[in-house]
Coordinates of C-alpha atoms and ligand atoms in Angstrom, one line a residue:
M20 CA -61.0 -86.5 -11.6
S21 CA -64.0 -84.2 -11.0
L22 CA -63.1 -81.2 -8.8
A23 CA -65.7 -79.5 -6.7
D24 CA -64.4 -75.9 -6.5
S25 CA -67.0 -73.8 -8.3
S26 CA -64.4 -71.4 -9.8
Y27 CA -62.2 -73.8 -11.8
K28 CA -63.2 -75.8 -14.7
Q29 CA -65.5 -78.8 -14.5
L30 CA -63.9 -80.9 -17.2
D31 CA -66.9 -83.1 -17.8
L32 CA -68.8 -80.1 -19.0
L33 CA -66.3 -79.4 -21.8
A34 CA -68.0 -79.3 -25.1
P35 CA -66.7 -81.9 -27.6
A36 CA -67.5 -79.7 -30.6
Q37 CA -65.9 -76.5 -31.8
K38 CA -68.0 -73.5 -30.8
F39 CA -66.1 -70.7 -32.5
S40 CA -66.4 -70.2 -36.2
T41 CA -62.7 -70.7 -36.9
F42 CA -59.8 -72.4 -35.1
I43 CA -58.2 -70.2 -32.5
I44 CA -54.8 -71.8 -32.7
E45 CA -52.9 -71.7 -36.0
A46 CA -50.1 -74.2 -35.7
D47 CA -48.5 -77.3 -37.1
T48 CA -49.3 -80.5 -35.3
P49 CA -45.7 -81.9 -35.2
Q50 CA -44.4 -79.0 -33.2
F51 CA -47.0 -79.5 -30.5
R52 CA -46.6 -83.3 -30.5
E53 CA -42.8 -83.1 -30.2
H54 CA -42.4 -80.3 -27.7
F55 CA -45.5 -80.3 -25.5
N56 CA -44.3 -80.2 -21.9
L57 CA -40.7 -80.8 -22.9
S58 CA -39.5 -77.5 -24.3
S59 CA -41.0 -74.0 -24.9
F60 CA -42.1 -72.9 -28.3
M61 CA -44.0 -70.1 -30.0
F62 CA -47.1 -70.4 -32.2
S63 CA -49.8 -68.2 -33.8
H64 CA -53.5 -67.6 -32.8
N65 CA -56.4 -65.4 -34.0
L66 CA -57.6 -63.9 -30.7
A67 CA -56.0 -60.4 -31.4
G68 CA -58.7 -57.9 -31.7
H69 CA -61.4 -60.2 -30.3
P70 CA -64.1 -58.1 -28.4
L71 CA -63.7 -60.3 -25.3
F72 CA -60.3 -58.6 -24.7
E73 CA -61.3 -54.9 -25.0
I74 CA -60.7 -53.0 -21.8
P75 CA -64.5 -52.1 -21.1
R76 CA -65.4 -55.9 -21.5
L77 CA -62.6 -56.8 -19.1
V78 CA -63.9 -54.3 -16.5
E79 CA -67.3 -56.0 -16.9
L80 CA -65.6 -59.4 -16.5
A81 CA -63.8 -58.2 -13.3
N82 CA -67.2 -57.0 -11.9
T83 CA -68.8 -60.4 -12.8
I84 CA -66.1 -62.3 -11.0
L85 CA -66.3 -60.0 -7.9
S86 CA -70.1 -60.2 -8.0
K87 CA -69.9 -64.0 -7.6
G88 CA -68.0 -63.4 -4.3
E89 CA -64.7 -64.5 -5.8
S90 CA -62.7 -61.5 -4.7
T91 CA -59.5 -63.6 -4.4
K92 CA -59.7 -64.1 -8.2
V93 CA -59.1 -60.4 -8.9
T94 CA -55.8 -59.0 -7.8
C95 CA -53.7 -56.0 -8.9
Q96 CA -50.4 -54.3 -8.2
L97 CA -49.4 -50.7 -8.7
G98 CA -45.9 -49.5 -9.4
Q99 CA -42.6 -50.9 -10.6
I100 CA -41.1 -54.2 -9.3
P101 CA -37.7 -55.7 -10.0
V102 CA -37.2 -59.0 -11.9
N103 CA -35.6 -60.8 -8.9
L104 CA -38.4 -60.0 -6.5
K105 CA -40.0 -63.1 -5.0
W106 CA -43.7 -63.8 -5.7
S107 CA -44.6 -63.7 -2.0
Q108 CA -43.1 -60.2 -1.7
V109 CA -45.2 -58.7 -4.5
P110 CA -47.7 -56.2 -3.0
R111 CA -51.3 -56.9 -4.1
K112 CA -54.4 -54.9 -3.5
D113 CA -58.0 -55.6 -4.5
Q114 CA -58.3 -52.2 -6.2
V115 CA -58.9 -53.5 -9.7
L116 CA -61.0 -50.6 -11.0
E117 CA -58.5 -48.0 -9.9
A118 CA -55.7 -50.1 -11.4
I119 CA -57.5 -50.4 -14.7
A120 CA -58.1 -46.7 -14.7
R121 CA -54.4 -46.1 -14.1
I122 CA -53.2 -48.9 -16.5
E123 CA -51.2 -46.5 -18.7
E124 CA -48.9 -45.7 -15.7
S125 CA -45.8 -47.7 -15.7
G126 CA -45.5 -50.8 -13.6
S127 CA -49.1 -51.8 -12.8
W128 CA -50.9 -55.0 -13.6
I129 CA -54.3 -56.7 -13.0
L130 CA -54.7 -60.4 -12.9
L131 CA -58.2 -61.9 -13.4
K132 CA -58.3 -65.6 -12.5
S133 CA -61.0 -68.2 -13.4
V134 CA -62.4 -66.0 -16.2
Q135 CA -64.5 -69.0 -17.2
L136 CA -66.9 -67.9 -14.5
D137 CA -68.3 -65.7 -17.3
P138 CA -70.0 -68.0 -19.9
E139 CA -68.5 -66.3 -22.9
Y140 CA -64.9 -66.9 -21.6
N141 CA -66.0 -70.4 -20.6
T142 CA -66.9 -71.2 -24.2
L143 CA -63.5 -69.8 -25.3
L144 CA -61.7 -72.0 -22.8
D145 CA -63.7 -75.1 -24.0
Q146 CA -62.5 -74.6 -27.5
I147 CA -58.9 -74.0 -26.7
V148 CA -58.7 -77.2 -24.7
V149 CA -60.4 -79.2 -27.5
E150 CA -57.9 -77.7 -30.0
L151 CA -54.9 -78.4 -27.7
E152 CA -56.0 -82.0 -27.3
E153 CA -56.1 -82.4 -31.1
L154 CA -52.7 -80.6 -31.6
T155 CA -50.8 -82.4 -28.8
G156 CA -52.3 -85.8 -29.4
V157 CA -52.7 -86.1 -25.6
P158 CA -56.2 -86.9 -24.2
L159 CA -56.2 -83.8 -22.1
R160 CA -59.7 -84.0 -20.9
K161 CA -58.8 -87.3 -19.2
E162 CA -55.3 -86.2 -18.0
I163 CA -56.1 -82.7 -16.7
T164 CA -56.8 -82.6 -12.9
W165 CA -57.2 -78.8 -12.6
L166 CA -57.8 -76.2 -15.3
D167 CA -58.0 -72.4 -15.1
A168 CA -57.8 -69.4 -17.5
Y169 CA -56.3 -66.1 -16.4
I170 CA -56.2 -62.7 -18.1
F171 CA -53.3 -60.3 -17.4
I172 CA -53.7 -56.6 -18.0
A173 CA -50.4 -54.9 -17.6
S174 CA -49.1 -51.4 -18.1
P175 CA -46.0 -50.6 -20.2
H176 CA -42.7 -52.0 -19.0
S177 CA -44.2 -53.9 -16.0
I178 CA -42.4 -57.1 -15.0
T179 CA -43.6 -60.5 -13.8
P180 CA -40.7 -61.8 -11.7
Y181 CA -38.8 -65.1 -12.2
H182 CA -40.7 -68.2 -10.9
I183 CA -41.8 -71.7 -11.7
D184 CA -45.3 -73.3 -11.9
H185 CA -46.6 -76.8 -11.5
E186 CA -49.0 -76.1 -14.4
S187 CA -48.5 -76.5 -18.1
N188 CA -49.1 -73.1 -19.6
F189 CA -50.1 -71.6 -22.9
L190 CA -49.8 -67.8 -23.0
F191 CA -51.7 -65.9 -25.8
Q192 CA -50.7 -62.3 -26.5
I193 CA -53.8 -60.2 -27.4
H194 CA -52.8 -56.5 -27.1
G195 CA -49.3 -54.9 -26.8
D196 CA -46.1 -56.8 -26.8
K197 CA -43.9 -58.5 -24.2
D198 CA -40.6 -60.5 -23.9
V199 CA -41.2 -63.9 -22.3
N200 CA -38.0 -65.4 -21.0
V201 CA -38.3 -69.2 -20.5
F202 CA -35.6 -71.6 -19.2
N203 CA -35.2 -75.4 -19.7
P204 CA -36.8 -77.1 -16.7
R205 CA -34.4 -80.1 -17.0
D206 CA -31.2 -78.0 -16.9
R207 CA -30.0 -78.5 -13.3
S208 CA -27.5 -75.6 -13.7
V209 CA -30.6 -73.4 -13.9
L210 CA -33.2 -75.1 -11.7
T211 CA -31.9 -77.4 -8.9
E212 CA -33.6 -80.4 -7.4
E213 CA -33.7 -78.6 -4.1
E214 CA -35.5 -75.6 -5.6
I215 CA -38.1 -77.9 -7.0
E216 CA -38.5 -79.8 -3.7
H217 CA -38.9 -76.6 -1.8
Y218 CA -41.5 -75.4 -4.3
Y219 CA -43.6 -78.6 -3.9
I220 CA -43.6 -78.3 -0.1
G221 CA -45.1 -74.8 -0.4
Q222 CA -42.2 -72.3 -0.9
L223 CA -43.7 -71.0 -4.1
D224 CA -40.8 -68.5 -4.7
S225 CA -38.1 -71.1 -4.3
A226 CA -36.5 -70.6 -7.8
N227 CA -33.7 -68.1 -7.7
Y228 CA -32.8 -65.8 -10.6
T229 CA -29.2 -64.8 -11.3
D230 CA -27.8 -62.7 -14.1
E231 CA -25.5 -65.7 -15.1
K232 CA -28.6 -67.8 -15.8
Q233 CA -30.0 -65.2 -18.2
T234 CA -27.7 -66.4 -21.1
K235 CA -29.6 -69.7 -21.0
A236 CA -33.1 -68.2 -21.5
S237 CA -35.1 -68.6 -24.6
V238 CA -36.5 -65.2 -25.2
Y239 CA -39.8 -64.9 -27.1
H240 CA -41.0 -61.5 -28.4
L241 CA -44.8 -61.8 -28.2
T242 CA -46.9 -59.5 -30.3
P243 CA -50.7 -59.7 -30.8
G244 CA -51.5 -63.0 -32.5
K245 CA -48.5 -64.8 -31.0
A246 CA -48.4 -67.3 -28.1
V247 CA -45.9 -69.3 -26.2
H248 CA -46.0 -72.6 -24.5
H249 CA -44.0 -73.2 -21.4
P250 CA -43.8 -76.7 -19.9
V251 CA -44.3 -77.8 -16.3
L252 CA -41.6 -76.3 -14.0
A253 CA -40.0 -74.2 -16.7
P254 CA -38.6 -71.1 -15.0
H255 CA -39.8 -67.9 -16.6
W256 CA -40.0 -64.1 -16.2
V257 CA -41.8 -61.6 -18.4
K258 CA -41.2 -57.9 -19.3
N259 CA -43.9 -55.9 -21.1
G260 CA -43.1 -53.6 -24.0
S261 CA -44.1 -49.9 -24.4
N262 CA -47.9 -50.4 -24.7
V263 CA -50.6 -51.7 -22.4
S264 CA -50.5 -55.5 -22.6
V265 CA -53.5 -58.0 -22.5
S266 CA -52.7 -61.7 -22.4
L267 CA -54.7 -64.9 -21.9
S268 CA -53.0 -67.6 -19.9
I269 CA -54.4 -71.2 -20.0
N270 CA -53.0 -73.2 -17.1
F271 CA -53.6 -76.8 -16.2
C272 CA -52.3 -79.6 -13.9
M273 CA -51.9 -83.1 -15.3
R274 CA -52.1 -86.4 -13.5
S275 CA -48.6 -87.6 -14.4
F276 CA -47.0 -84.4 -13.0
D277 CA -49.2 -84.4 -9.9
L278 CA -47.6 -87.8 -9.2
Q279 CA -44.1 -86.6 -10.0
A280 CA -44.7 -83.8 -7.4
R281 CA -45.2 -86.4 -4.7
V282 CA -41.7 -87.8 -5.5
Y283 CA -40.2 -84.4 -5.1
Q284 CA -42.1 -83.9 -1.8
I285 CA -40.9 -87.2 -0.3
N286 CA -37.4 -86.3 -1.6
H287 CA -37.5 -83.1 0.4
Y288 CA -38.0 -85.1 3.6
L289 CA -35.3 -87.7 2.7
R290 CA -32.9 -84.8 2.1
K291 CA -33.8 -83.4 5.5
L292 CA -32.8 -86.7 7.0
G293 CA -29.3 -86.3 5.4
L294 CA -30.0 -88.8 2.5
E295 CA -29.3 -88.2 -1.2
P296 CA -32.7 -89.0 -2.7
T297 CA -33.1 -90.4 -6.2
S298 CA -34.6 -87.9 -8.7
P299 CA -37.9 -88.7 -10.4
G300 CA -37.5 -90.9 -13.4
Q301 CA -34.3 -92.6 -12.3
S302 CA -35.9 -95.6 -10.6
A303 CA -39.5 -96.7 -11.4
I304 CA -39.8 -98.7 -8.2
K305 CA -38.6 -95.9 -5.9
D306 CA -40.9 -93.5 -7.6
Y307 CA -43.8 -95.9 -7.2
A308 CA -43.0 -96.3 -3.4
K309 CA -42.9 -92.6 -2.9
I310 CA -46.1 -91.9 -4.8
L311 CA -47.8 -94.7 -2.9
A312 CA -46.6 -93.4 0.5
L313 CA -47.8 -89.9 -0.1
G314 CA -50.9 -91.1 -1.8
I315 CA -52.1 -92.8 1.4
L316 CA -51.8 -89.4 3.2
S317 CA -53.4 -87.3 0.3
K318 CA -57.1 -86.4 0.0
R319 CA -58.9 -88.7 -2.5
Q320 CA -61.3 -86.0 -3.6
S321 CA -59.5 -82.7 -3.9
K322 CA -61.6 -79.6 -3.5
S323 CA -58.8 -77.1 -4.5
K324 CA -55.5 -77.0 -6.2
F325 CA -53.9 -76.8 -2.8
E326 CA -55.5 -80.1 -1.7
L327 CA -54.6 -81.7 -5.0
L328 CA -50.9 -80.9 -4.7
R329 CA -50.2 -80.5 -1.0
S330 CA -52.8 -82.4 1.2
G331 CA -50.3 -85.3 1.6
V332 CA -47.5 -83.0 2.7
A333 CA -49.8 -81.1 5.1
K334 CA -50.7 -84.4 6.7
L335 CA -47.0 -85.4 6.9
N336 CA -46.1 -82.1 8.5
Y337 CA -48.9 -82.6 11.0
L338 CA -47.6 -86.1 11.9
E339 CA -44.0 -84.8 12.1
K340 CA -45.1 -82.1 14.6
S341 CA -47.2 -84.5 16.6
A342 CA -44.3 -87.0 16.8
T343 CA -42.0 -84.2 18.0
K344 CA -44.5 -83.1 20.7
L345 CA -44.8 -86.7 22.0
K346 CA -41.0 -87.1 22.0
N347 CA -40.7 -83.9 24.0
L348 CA -43.5 -85.0 26.4
F349 CA -41.9 -88.3 27.2
Y350 CA -38.2 -87.8 26.9
R351 CA -37.7 -84.3 28.2
Ligands
FE2_7 FE1 -46.0 -68.3 -14.3

């Protein structure tokens, strides 16, 4: 699928050949082939010390993104936040230059999205995707429906709260260290069907952290040169170590998981009707019917990740509200 949003990656422009002099990812192929999108794992890379991740270059990158009118791609937060804080409650201000200047102060972070808007980072992303395709054995350039690269700059001890994502993620640690806590997305004692369903109808902070769940976390201590993969819907939270941290996050949606999301979305409405819906993967024919039903309501050419994932649900909500209005009009 070719996506029209200028900020995220046009997959048909991905270079087939390697552009960096050496491989970025240093890993054994069986690990990637066996665990990709099934369970989290750590691997090595050679981006530590790369000039694209020095603070002055990152300030230039932030300015480049802002100068292209993409102010929503640059966000920051000042001060400490607790691990159980919901994403939607995190205060954010577009004060990136001030935040970078104060990065040594505890608890701050800056998030730069769509760093591929700068050609040098675009080249880097190209190569990582080509390498991941080789390592996973999955034809990613065909399967990916949305792709983006983020850079996190975070001060010592700052926390990214517990949450889930629809995207597959590869997180590369460049400077400083951090503990990445990742949970099994298929363990229903950690992540319930209802939490996933609520996430897919738009409640992005639906996953709930409890101290009891923490014993089930895989904790990866990332240092420069280490990276971690977390699969689609794997709950995770992150705590930085005692130095300024710089990380590169490669995120992408895949066609098969976009379709699975539709099953969860329909299941939400079935549950609202008092039914006990069948989970994805339990019945191929039920999954197909749900995917088909929501597919009819979804936009064929998505112009954003929101449209890709939620245009069908938005239409369904609109129809539900219209039906309620008609009912009230005629049967009041
Ligand atoms: Fe995340």
